[in-house]
PDB file of C-alpha atoms and ligand atoms in Angstrom:
ATOM      1  CA  MET A   1     105.971  85.797 111.278  1.00  0.00           C
ATOM      2  CA  LYS A   2     106.283  87.663 108.203  1.00  0.00           C
ATOM      3  CA  PHE A   3     109.535  89.434 107.265  1.00  0.00           C
ATOM      4  CA  PHE A   4     109.549  92.907 105.872  1.00  0.00           C
ATOM      5  CA  ILE A   5     112.947  94.803 104.998  1.00  0.00           C
ATOM      6  CA  ASP A   6     112.943  98.570 106.131  1.00  0.00           C
ATOM      7  CA  THR A   7     114.683 100.296 103.248  1.00  0.00           C
ATOM      8  CA  ALA A   8     114.666 101.738  99.979  1.00  0.00           C
ATOM      9  CA  ASN A   9     117.742 100.683  99.028  1.00  0.00           C
ATOM     10  CA  LEU A  10     117.251  98.466  95.830  1.00  0.00           C
ATOM     11  CA  ASP A  11     120.303  96.229  96.068  1.00  0.00           C
ATOM     12  CA  GLN A  12     119.607  95.481  99.867  1.00  0.00           C
ATOM     13  CA  ILE A  13     115.688  94.621  98.692  1.00  0.00           C
ATOM     14  CA  ARG A  14     117.338  92.245  95.983  1.00  0.00           C
ATOM     15  CA  GLU A  15     119.791  90.742  98.220  1.00  0.00           C
ATOM     16  CA  ALA A  16     116.806  90.230 100.745  1.00  0.00           C
ATOM     17  CA  GLN A  17     114.430  88.746  98.225  1.00  0.00           C
ATOM     18  CA  SER A  18     117.211  86.523  96.898  1.00  0.00           C
ATOM     19  CA  LEU A  19     117.319  84.869 100.142  1.00  0.00           C
ATOM     20  CA  GLY A  20     113.659  83.469  99.573  1.00  0.00           C
ATOM     21  CA  VAL A  21     112.322  84.394 103.178  1.00  0.00           C
ATOM     22  CA  LEU A  22     111.099  88.250 102.422  1.00  0.00           C
ATOM     23  CA  ASP A  23     107.463  88.939 102.489  1.00  0.00           C
ATOM     24  CA  GLY A  24     107.498  92.638 101.855  1.00  0.00           C
ATOM     25  CA  VAL A  25     109.130  95.882 102.142  1.00  0.00           C
ATOM     26  CA  THR A  26     108.412  99.254 104.213  1.00  0.00           C
ATOM     27  CA  THR A  27     109.510 102.711 103.288  1.00  0.00           C
ATOM     28  CA  ASN A  28     109.363 106.000 104.716  1.00  0.00           C
ATOM     29  CA  PRO A  29     110.183 109.416 103.750  1.00  0.00           C
ATOM     30  CA  SER A  30     113.578 109.490 105.616  1.00  0.00           C
ATOM     31  CA  LEU A  31     114.581 106.044 103.974  1.00  0.00           C
ATOM     32  CA  MET A  32     113.875 107.480 100.565  1.00  0.00           C
ATOM     33  CA  ALA A  33     115.760 110.730 101.256  1.00  0.00           C
ATOM     34  CA  LYS A  34     118.564 108.503 102.435  1.00  0.00           C
ATOM     35  CA  GLU A  35     118.607 106.866  99.124  1.00  0.00           C
ATOM     36  CA  GLY A  36     118.689 110.376  97.280  1.00  0.00           C
ATOM     37  CA  ILE A  37     115.185 109.819  95.981  1.00  0.00           C
ATOM     38  CA  THR A  38     113.582 112.966  95.560  1.00  0.00           C
ATOM     39  CA  GLY A  39     110.978 114.598  93.311  1.00  0.00           C
ATOM     40  CA  GLN A  40     107.457 113.175  92.829  1.00  0.00           C
ATOM     41  CA  ASN A  41     108.132 111.376  89.563  1.00  0.00           C
ATOM     42  CA  ASN A  42     111.289 109.565  90.823  1.00  0.00           C
ATOM     43  CA  ILE A  43     109.691 108.617  94.157  1.00  0.00           C
ATOM     44  CA  ILE A  44     106.783 107.219  92.246  1.00  0.00           C
ATOM     45  CA  GLN A  45     109.127 105.326  89.810  1.00  0.00           C
ATOM     46  CA  HIS A  46     111.092 104.003  92.913  1.00  0.00           C
ATOM     47  CA  TYR A  47     107.972 102.415  94.428  1.00  0.00           C
ATOM     48  CA  ILE A  48     107.360 100.772  91.131  1.00  0.00           C
ATOM     49  CA  ASP A  49     111.019  99.534  90.985  1.00  0.00           C
ATOM     50  CA  ILE A  50     110.650  97.900  94.409  1.00  0.00           C
ATOM     51  CA  CYS A  51     107.340  96.304  93.618  1.00  0.00           C
ATOM     52  CA  GLU A  52     108.857  94.629  90.645  1.00  0.00           C
ATOM     53  CA  ILE A  53     111.681  93.132  92.788  1.00  0.00           C
ATOM     54  CA  VAL A  54     109.340  91.747  95.624  1.00  0.00           C
ATOM     55  CA  ASP A  55     106.265  89.505  95.852  1.00  0.00           C
ATOM     56  CA  GLY A  56     104.586  91.057  99.155  1.00  0.00           C
ATOM     57  CA  ASP A  57     103.425  94.195 100.252  1.00  0.00           C
ATOM     58  CA  VAL A  58     105.375  97.445  99.810  1.00  0.00           C
ATOM     59  CA  SER A  59     104.465 100.255 102.197  1.00  0.00           C
ATOM     60  CA  ALA A  60     104.433 103.726 100.622  1.00  0.00           C
ATOM     61  CA  GLU A  61     103.702 106.564 102.832  1.00  0.00           C
ATOM     62  CA  VAL A  62     101.768 109.736 102.292  1.00  0.00           C
ATOM     63  CA  ILE A  63     103.219 113.256 102.863  1.00  0.00           C
ATOM     64  CA  ALA A  64      99.749 115.002 103.397  1.00  0.00           C
ATOM     65  CA  VAL A  65      98.426 115.508 106.855  1.00  0.00           C
ATOM     66  CA  ASP A  66      94.865 116.387 106.050  1.00  0.00           C
ATOM     67  CA  PHE A  67      91.967 114.059 105.149  1.00  0.00           C
ATOM     68  CA  ASP A  68      91.472 115.244 101.581  1.00  0.00           C
ATOM     69  CA  GLY A  69      95.405 115.280 100.801  1.00  0.00           C
ATOM     70  CA  MET A  70      95.946 111.763 102.371  1.00  0.00           C
ATOM     71  CA  VAL A  71      92.944 110.401 100.541  1.00  0.00           C
ATOM     72  CA  LYS A  72      94.227 112.021  97.076  1.00  0.00           C
ATOM     73  CA  GLU A  73      97.909 111.087  97.649  1.00  0.00           C
ATOM     74  CA  GLY A  74      96.636 107.387  98.829  1.00  0.00           C
ATOM     75  CA  ASN A  75      94.510 106.742  95.933  1.00  0.00           C
ATOM     76  CA  ASN A  76      97.516 107.735  93.643  1.00  0.00           C
ATOM     77  CA  LEU A  77      99.937 105.505  95.458  1.00  0.00           C
ATOM     78  CA  ALA A  78      97.472 102.604  95.233  1.00  0.00           C
ATOM     79  CA  SER A  79      96.849 102.945  91.805  1.00  0.00           C
ATOM     80  CA  LEU A  80     100.616 102.514  91.159  1.00  0.00           C
ATOM     81  CA  HIS A  81     100.716  98.772  91.600  1.00  0.00           C
ATOM     82  CA  PRO A  82      98.304  96.216  93.288  1.00  0.00           C
ATOM     83  CA  GLN A  83     101.174  95.426  96.158  1.00  0.00           C
ATOM     84  CA  ILE A  84     101.018  98.971  97.268  1.00  0.00           C
ATOM     85  CA  VAL A  85     100.050  99.363 100.883  1.00  0.00           C
ATOM     86  CA  VAL A  86      99.099 103.163 101.950  1.00  0.00           C
ATOM     87  CA  LYS A  87     101.041 104.206 105.019  1.00  0.00           C
ATOM     88  CA  ILE A  88      99.099 106.879 107.098  1.00  0.00           C
ATOM     89  CA  PRO A  89     100.381 108.552 110.131  1.00  0.00           C
ATOM     90  CA  MET A  90      98.683 108.118 113.579  1.00  0.00           C
ATOM     91  CA  ILE A  91      97.019 111.498 113.757  1.00  0.00           C
ATOM     92  CA  GLU A  92      93.132 112.596 113.716  1.00  0.00           C
ATOM     93  CA  ASP A  93      92.943 112.825 110.118  1.00  0.00           C
ATOM     94  CA  GLY A  94      94.976 109.611 109.588  1.00  0.00           C
ATOM     95  CA  ILE A  95      92.308 107.742 111.511  1.00  0.00           C
ATOM     96  CA  LYS A  96      89.599 109.281 109.161  1.00  0.00           C
ATOM     97  CA  ALA A  97      91.855 108.076 106.156  1.00  0.00           C
ATOM     98  CA  LEU A  98      92.286 104.635 107.555  1.00  0.00           C
ATOM     99  CA  LYS A  99      88.728 104.290 107.552  1.00  0.00           C
ATOM    100  CA  TYR A 100      88.169 105.673 104.060  1.00  0.00           C
ATOM    101  CA  PHE A 101      90.702 103.386 102.652  1.00  0.00           C
ATOM    102  CA  SER A 102      89.297 100.343 104.692  1.00  0.00           C
ATOM    103  CA  ASP A 103      85.960 100.820 103.233  1.00  0.00           C
ATOM    104  CA  ASN A 104      87.286 101.211  99.870  1.00  0.00           C
ATOM    105  CA  GLY A 105      89.402  97.959  99.829  1.00  0.00           C
ATOM    106  CA  ILE A 106      92.619  99.704  99.932  1.00  0.00           C
ATOM    107  CA  LYS A 107      95.116  98.220 102.419  1.00  0.00           C
ATOM    108  CA  THR A 108      96.712 100.488 104.820  1.00  0.00           C
ATOM    109  CA  ASN A 109      99.770 100.540 107.292  1.00  0.00           C
ATOM    110  CA  CYS A 110      99.172 102.879 110.340  1.00  0.00           C
ATOM    111  CA  THR A 111     102.668 104.344 111.169  1.00  0.00           C
ATOM    112  CA  LEU A 112     104.119 106.179 114.224  1.00  0.00           C
ATOM    113  CA  VAL A 113     102.499 104.124 116.941  1.00  0.00           C
ATOM    114  CA  PHE A 114     103.895 104.306 120.180  1.00  0.00           C
ATOM    115  CA  SER A 115     100.724 103.157 122.609  1.00  0.00           C
ATOM    116  CA  SER A 116      98.404 100.461 122.532  1.00  0.00           C
ATOM    117  CA  GLY A 117      95.588 103.188 122.784  1.00  0.00           C
ATOM    118  CA  GLN A 118      96.746 104.403 119.355  1.00  0.00           C
ATOM    119  CA  ALA A 119      97.063 100.741 118.056  1.00  0.00           C
ATOM    120  CA  LEU A 120      93.479 100.163 119.218  1.00  0.00           C
ATOM    121  CA  LEU A 121      92.000 103.193 117.326  1.00  0.00           C
ATOM    122  CA  ALA A 122      94.164 101.917 114.146  1.00  0.00           C
ATOM    123  CA  ALA A 123      92.075  98.718 114.274  1.00  0.00           C
ATOM    124  CA  LYS A 124      88.957 100.119 115.130  1.00  0.00           C
ATOM    125  CA  ALA A 125      89.449 102.177 111.851  1.00  0.00           C
ATOM    126  CA  GLY A 126      90.239  99.148 109.880  1.00  0.00           C
ATOM    127  CA  ALA A 127      94.094  99.415 109.389  1.00  0.00           C
ATOM    128  CA  SER A 128      95.478  96.368 107.641  1.00  0.00           C
ATOM    129  CA  TYR A 129      98.864  96.847 109.615  1.00  0.00           C
ATOM    130  CA  VAL A 130      99.801  98.718 112.675  1.00  0.00           C
ATOM    131  CA  SER A 131     103.528  99.791 113.274  1.00  0.00           C
ATOM    132  CA  PRO A 132     104.601 100.203 116.589  1.00  0.00           C
ATOM    133  CA  PHE A 133     108.270 101.727 116.494  1.00  0.00           C
ATOM    134  CA  ILE A 134     109.874  99.463 119.080  1.00  0.00           C
ATOM    135  CA  GLY A 135     113.657 100.718 118.759  1.00  0.00           C
ATOM    136  CA  ARG A 136     112.389 104.312 119.170  1.00  0.00           C
ATOM    137  CA  LEU A 137     110.700 103.452 122.361  1.00  0.00           C
ATOM    138  CA  ASP A 138     113.994 101.660 123.603  1.00  0.00           C
ATOM    139  CA  ASP A 139     115.885 104.880 122.382  1.00  0.00           C
ATOM    140  CA  ASN A 140     113.701 106.607 125.204  1.00  0.00           C
ATOM    141  CA  SER A 141     114.246 104.108 127.939  1.00  0.00           C
ATOM    142  CA  THR A 142     110.648 102.517 127.452  1.00  0.00           C
ATOM    143  CA  ASP A 143     110.687  98.851 126.429  1.00  0.00           C
ATOM    144  CA  GLY A 144     109.297  98.652 122.934  1.00  0.00           C
ATOM    145  CA  LEU A 145     108.613  94.687 123.266  1.00  0.00           C
ATOM    146  CA  ASN A 146     106.207  95.514 126.020  1.00  0.00           C
ATOM    147  CA  LEU A 147     104.054  97.399 123.336  1.00  0.00           C
ATOM    148  CA  ILE A 148     104.138  94.798 121.295  1.00  0.00           C
ATOM    149  CA  GLU A 149     102.761  92.403 124.239  1.00  0.00           C
ATOM    150  CA  GLU A 150      99.916  94.899 125.031  1.00  0.00           C
ATOM    151  CA  ILE A 151      98.833  95.214 121.611  1.00  0.00           C
ATOM    152  CA  ARG A 152      98.970  91.445 120.853  1.00  0.00           C
ATOM    153  CA  LEU A 153      96.424  90.950 124.069  1.00  0.00           C
ATOM    154  CA  VAL A 154      94.117  93.879 122.989  1.00  0.00           C
ATOM    155  CA  TYR A 155      93.872  92.501 119.353  1.00  0.00           C
ATOM    156  CA  ASP A 156      93.280  88.890 120.564  1.00  0.00           C
ATOM    157  CA  ASN A 157      90.634  90.087 123.149  1.00  0.00           C
ATOM    158  CA  TYR A 158      88.521  91.271 120.311  1.00  0.00           C
ATOM    159  CA  ALA A 159      89.824  89.208 117.431  1.00  0.00           C
ATOM    160  CA  TYR A 160      90.781  92.304 115.514  1.00  0.00           C
ATOM    161  CA  GLN A 161      92.345  91.592 112.086  1.00  0.00           C
ATOM    162  CA  THR A 162      95.000  94.386 111.862  1.00  0.00           C
ATOM    163  CA  GLU A 163      98.422  92.808 111.580  1.00  0.00           C
ATOM    164  CA  ILE A 164     100.920  93.725 114.246  1.00  0.00           C
ATOM    165  CA  LEU A 165     103.897  94.993 112.264  1.00  0.00           C
ATOM    166  CA  ALA A 166     106.830  95.481 114.802  1.00  0.00           C
ATOM    167  CA  ALA A 167     108.854  98.435 113.240  1.00  0.00           C
ATOM    168  CA  SER A 168     112.060 100.294 114.122  1.00  0.00           C
ATOM    169  CA  VAL A 169     113.506  96.747 114.502  1.00  0.00           C
ATOM    170  CA  ARG A 170     117.375  97.315 114.845  1.00  0.00           C
ATOM    171  CA  HIS A 171     118.832  94.056 115.615  1.00  0.00           C
ATOM    172  CA  THR A 172     118.463  90.113 115.828  1.00  0.00           C
ATOM    173  CA  MET A 173     117.042  89.883 119.239  1.00  0.00           C
ATOM    174  CA  HIS A 174     114.193  92.333 118.399  1.00  0.00           C
ATOM    175  CA  ILE A 175     113.314  89.979 115.668  1.00  0.00           C
ATOM    176  CA  VAL A 176     113.310  86.863 117.866  1.00  0.00           C
ATOM    177  CA  ASN A 177     111.428  88.446 120.851  1.00  0.00           C
ATOM    178  CA  CYS A 178     108.948  89.865 118.541  1.00  0.00           C
ATOM    179  CA  ALA A 179     108.440  86.228 117.223  1.00  0.00           C
ATOM    180  CA  LYS A 180     108.127  84.789 120.723  1.00  0.00           C
ATOM    181  CA  ILE A 181     105.500  87.723 121.659  1.00  0.00           C
ATOM    182  CA  GLY A 182     103.783  86.785 118.478  1.00  0.00           C
ATOM    183  CA  ALA A 183     104.032  89.714 116.309  1.00  0.00           C
ATOM    184  CA  ASP A 184     102.504  89.216 112.911  1.00  0.00           C
ATOM    185  CA  VAL A 185     105.321  90.764 110.839  1.00  0.00           C
ATOM    186  CA  MET A 186     108.606  92.520 111.706  1.00  0.00           C
ATOM    187  CA  THR A 187     110.269  95.106 109.444  1.00  0.00           C
ATOM    188  CA  GLY A 188     114.063  95.669 109.986  1.00  0.00           C
ATOM    189  CA  PRO A 189     117.427  96.067 108.312  1.00  0.00           C
ATOM    190  CA  LEU A 190     119.145  93.559 106.350  1.00  0.00           C
ATOM    191  CA  SER A 191     121.888  93.267 108.768  1.00  0.00           C
ATOM    192  CA  ALA A 192     119.244  92.195 111.550  1.00  0.00           C
ATOM    193  CA  ILE A 193     117.811  89.741 109.107  1.00  0.00           C
ATOM    194  CA  LYS A 194     121.049  88.326 108.040  1.00  0.00           C
ATOM    195  CA  GLY A 195     122.310  88.362 111.596  1.00  0.00           C
ATOM    196  CA  LEU A 196     119.778  85.533 112.404  1.00  0.00           C
ATOM    197  CA  LEU A 197     122.132  83.354 110.450  1.00  0.00           C
ATOM    198  CA  ASN A 198     125.248  83.798 112.997  1.00  0.00           C
ATOM    199  CA  HIS A 199     126.209  81.310 115.494  1.00  0.00           C
ATOM    200  CA  PRO A 200     130.056  80.269 116.048  1.00  0.00           C
ATOM    201  CA  LEU A 201     129.315  76.602 116.702  1.00  0.00           C
ATOM    202  CA  THR A 202     127.606  76.324 113.205  1.00  0.00           C
ATOM    203  CA  ASP A 203     130.994  77.764 111.900  1.00  0.00           C
ATOM    204  CA  ILE A 204     133.105  75.841 113.943  1.00  0.00           C
ATOM    205  CA  GLY A 205     130.988  72.570 113.252  1.00  0.00           C
ATOM    206  CA  LEU A 206     130.968  73.333 109.544  1.00  0.00           C
ATOM    207  CA  ALA A 207     134.527  73.688 109.312  1.00  0.00           C
ATOM    208  CA  LYS A 208     135.121  70.248 111.434  1.00  0.00           C
ATOM    209  CA  PHE A 209     132.671  68.281 108.733  1.00  0.00           C
ATOM    210  CA  LEU A 210     134.517  69.872 105.877  1.00  0.00           C
ATOM    211  CA  SER A 211     138.049  68.966 107.150  1.00  0.00           C
ATOM    212  CA  ASP A 212     136.868  65.636 108.413  1.00  0.00           C
ATOM    213  CA  HIS A 213     135.559  64.827 104.997  1.00  0.00           C
ATOM    214  CA  LYS A 214     138.833  65.903 103.392  1.00  0.00           C
ATOM    215  CA  LYS A 215     140.746  63.467 105.553  1.00  0.00           C
ATOM    216  CA  GLY A 216     138.201  60.474 104.434  1.00  0.00           C
ATOM    217  CA  ASN A 217     138.864  61.362 100.937  1.00  0.00           C
TER     218      ASN A 217
HETATM  219  O1  LIG B 301     109.992 102.672 108.615  1.00  0.00           O
HETATM  220  C1  LIG B 301     109.514 102.756 109.949  1.00  0.00           C
HETATM  221  C2  LIG B 301     110.745 102.615 111.043  1.00  0.00           C
HETATM  222  O2  LIG B 301     110.983 101.094 111.017  1.00  0.00           O
HETATM  223  C3  LIG B 301     111.933 103.415 111.273  1.00  0.00           C
HETATM  224  O3  LIG B 301     112.816 102.786 111.922  1.00  0.00           O
HETATM  225  O4  LIG B 301     115.237 102.633 112.688  1.00  0.00           O
HETATM  226  O5  LIG B 301     114.117 104.730 112.123  1.00  0.00           O
HETATM  227  O6  LIG B 301     113.267 104.078 114.088  1.00  0.00           O
HETATM  228  P1  LIG B 301     113.925 103.766 112.648  1.00  0.00           P
END
């Protein structure tokens, strides 16, 4: 499973990249705003900065919600750097835009996906990635992991090439369960990625190894 980090924070992106297990970055307008990145020029420069830190795909989201606007904005974003993936919302014009970009060889990430029907449409439109938001479903008393399972089944039935990018991942067990179910990618915060390191028996075992080594020397 690929690991993407879901942030626009450059320090956290650098830290994740330095671990050597990072495959890409996802951002969205809320994450950009959280870092105080506002104004078109700053936003564009920030995407370029992120691409220069990581080796993999970097999702950059369009703000337009009409087909012409999404095509114009998406083409501009895609021209910034070869690693840019154009992030398109799951709306009617978004489906048309996904098809346009797919026909023109530009990678896309279909965002704000909350049902397997939406995921099926995104795959038919040729999306490179589909982003089901599992944490936000959990927030609404609906099991987000069930949706990943359903989409996996649907995509496998027809060998769709669209990669399932589990988004809105909040904690380590989301990551582990996504891996068990067969999500192609997960995007989550640095805390969830680093949380995978933790086990008290590892800490206890290491302390014992080091103290025994000291005794023997
Ligand atoms: O980037 C999309 C998604 O991962 C957002 O997550 O935590 O705001 O629901 P969250």
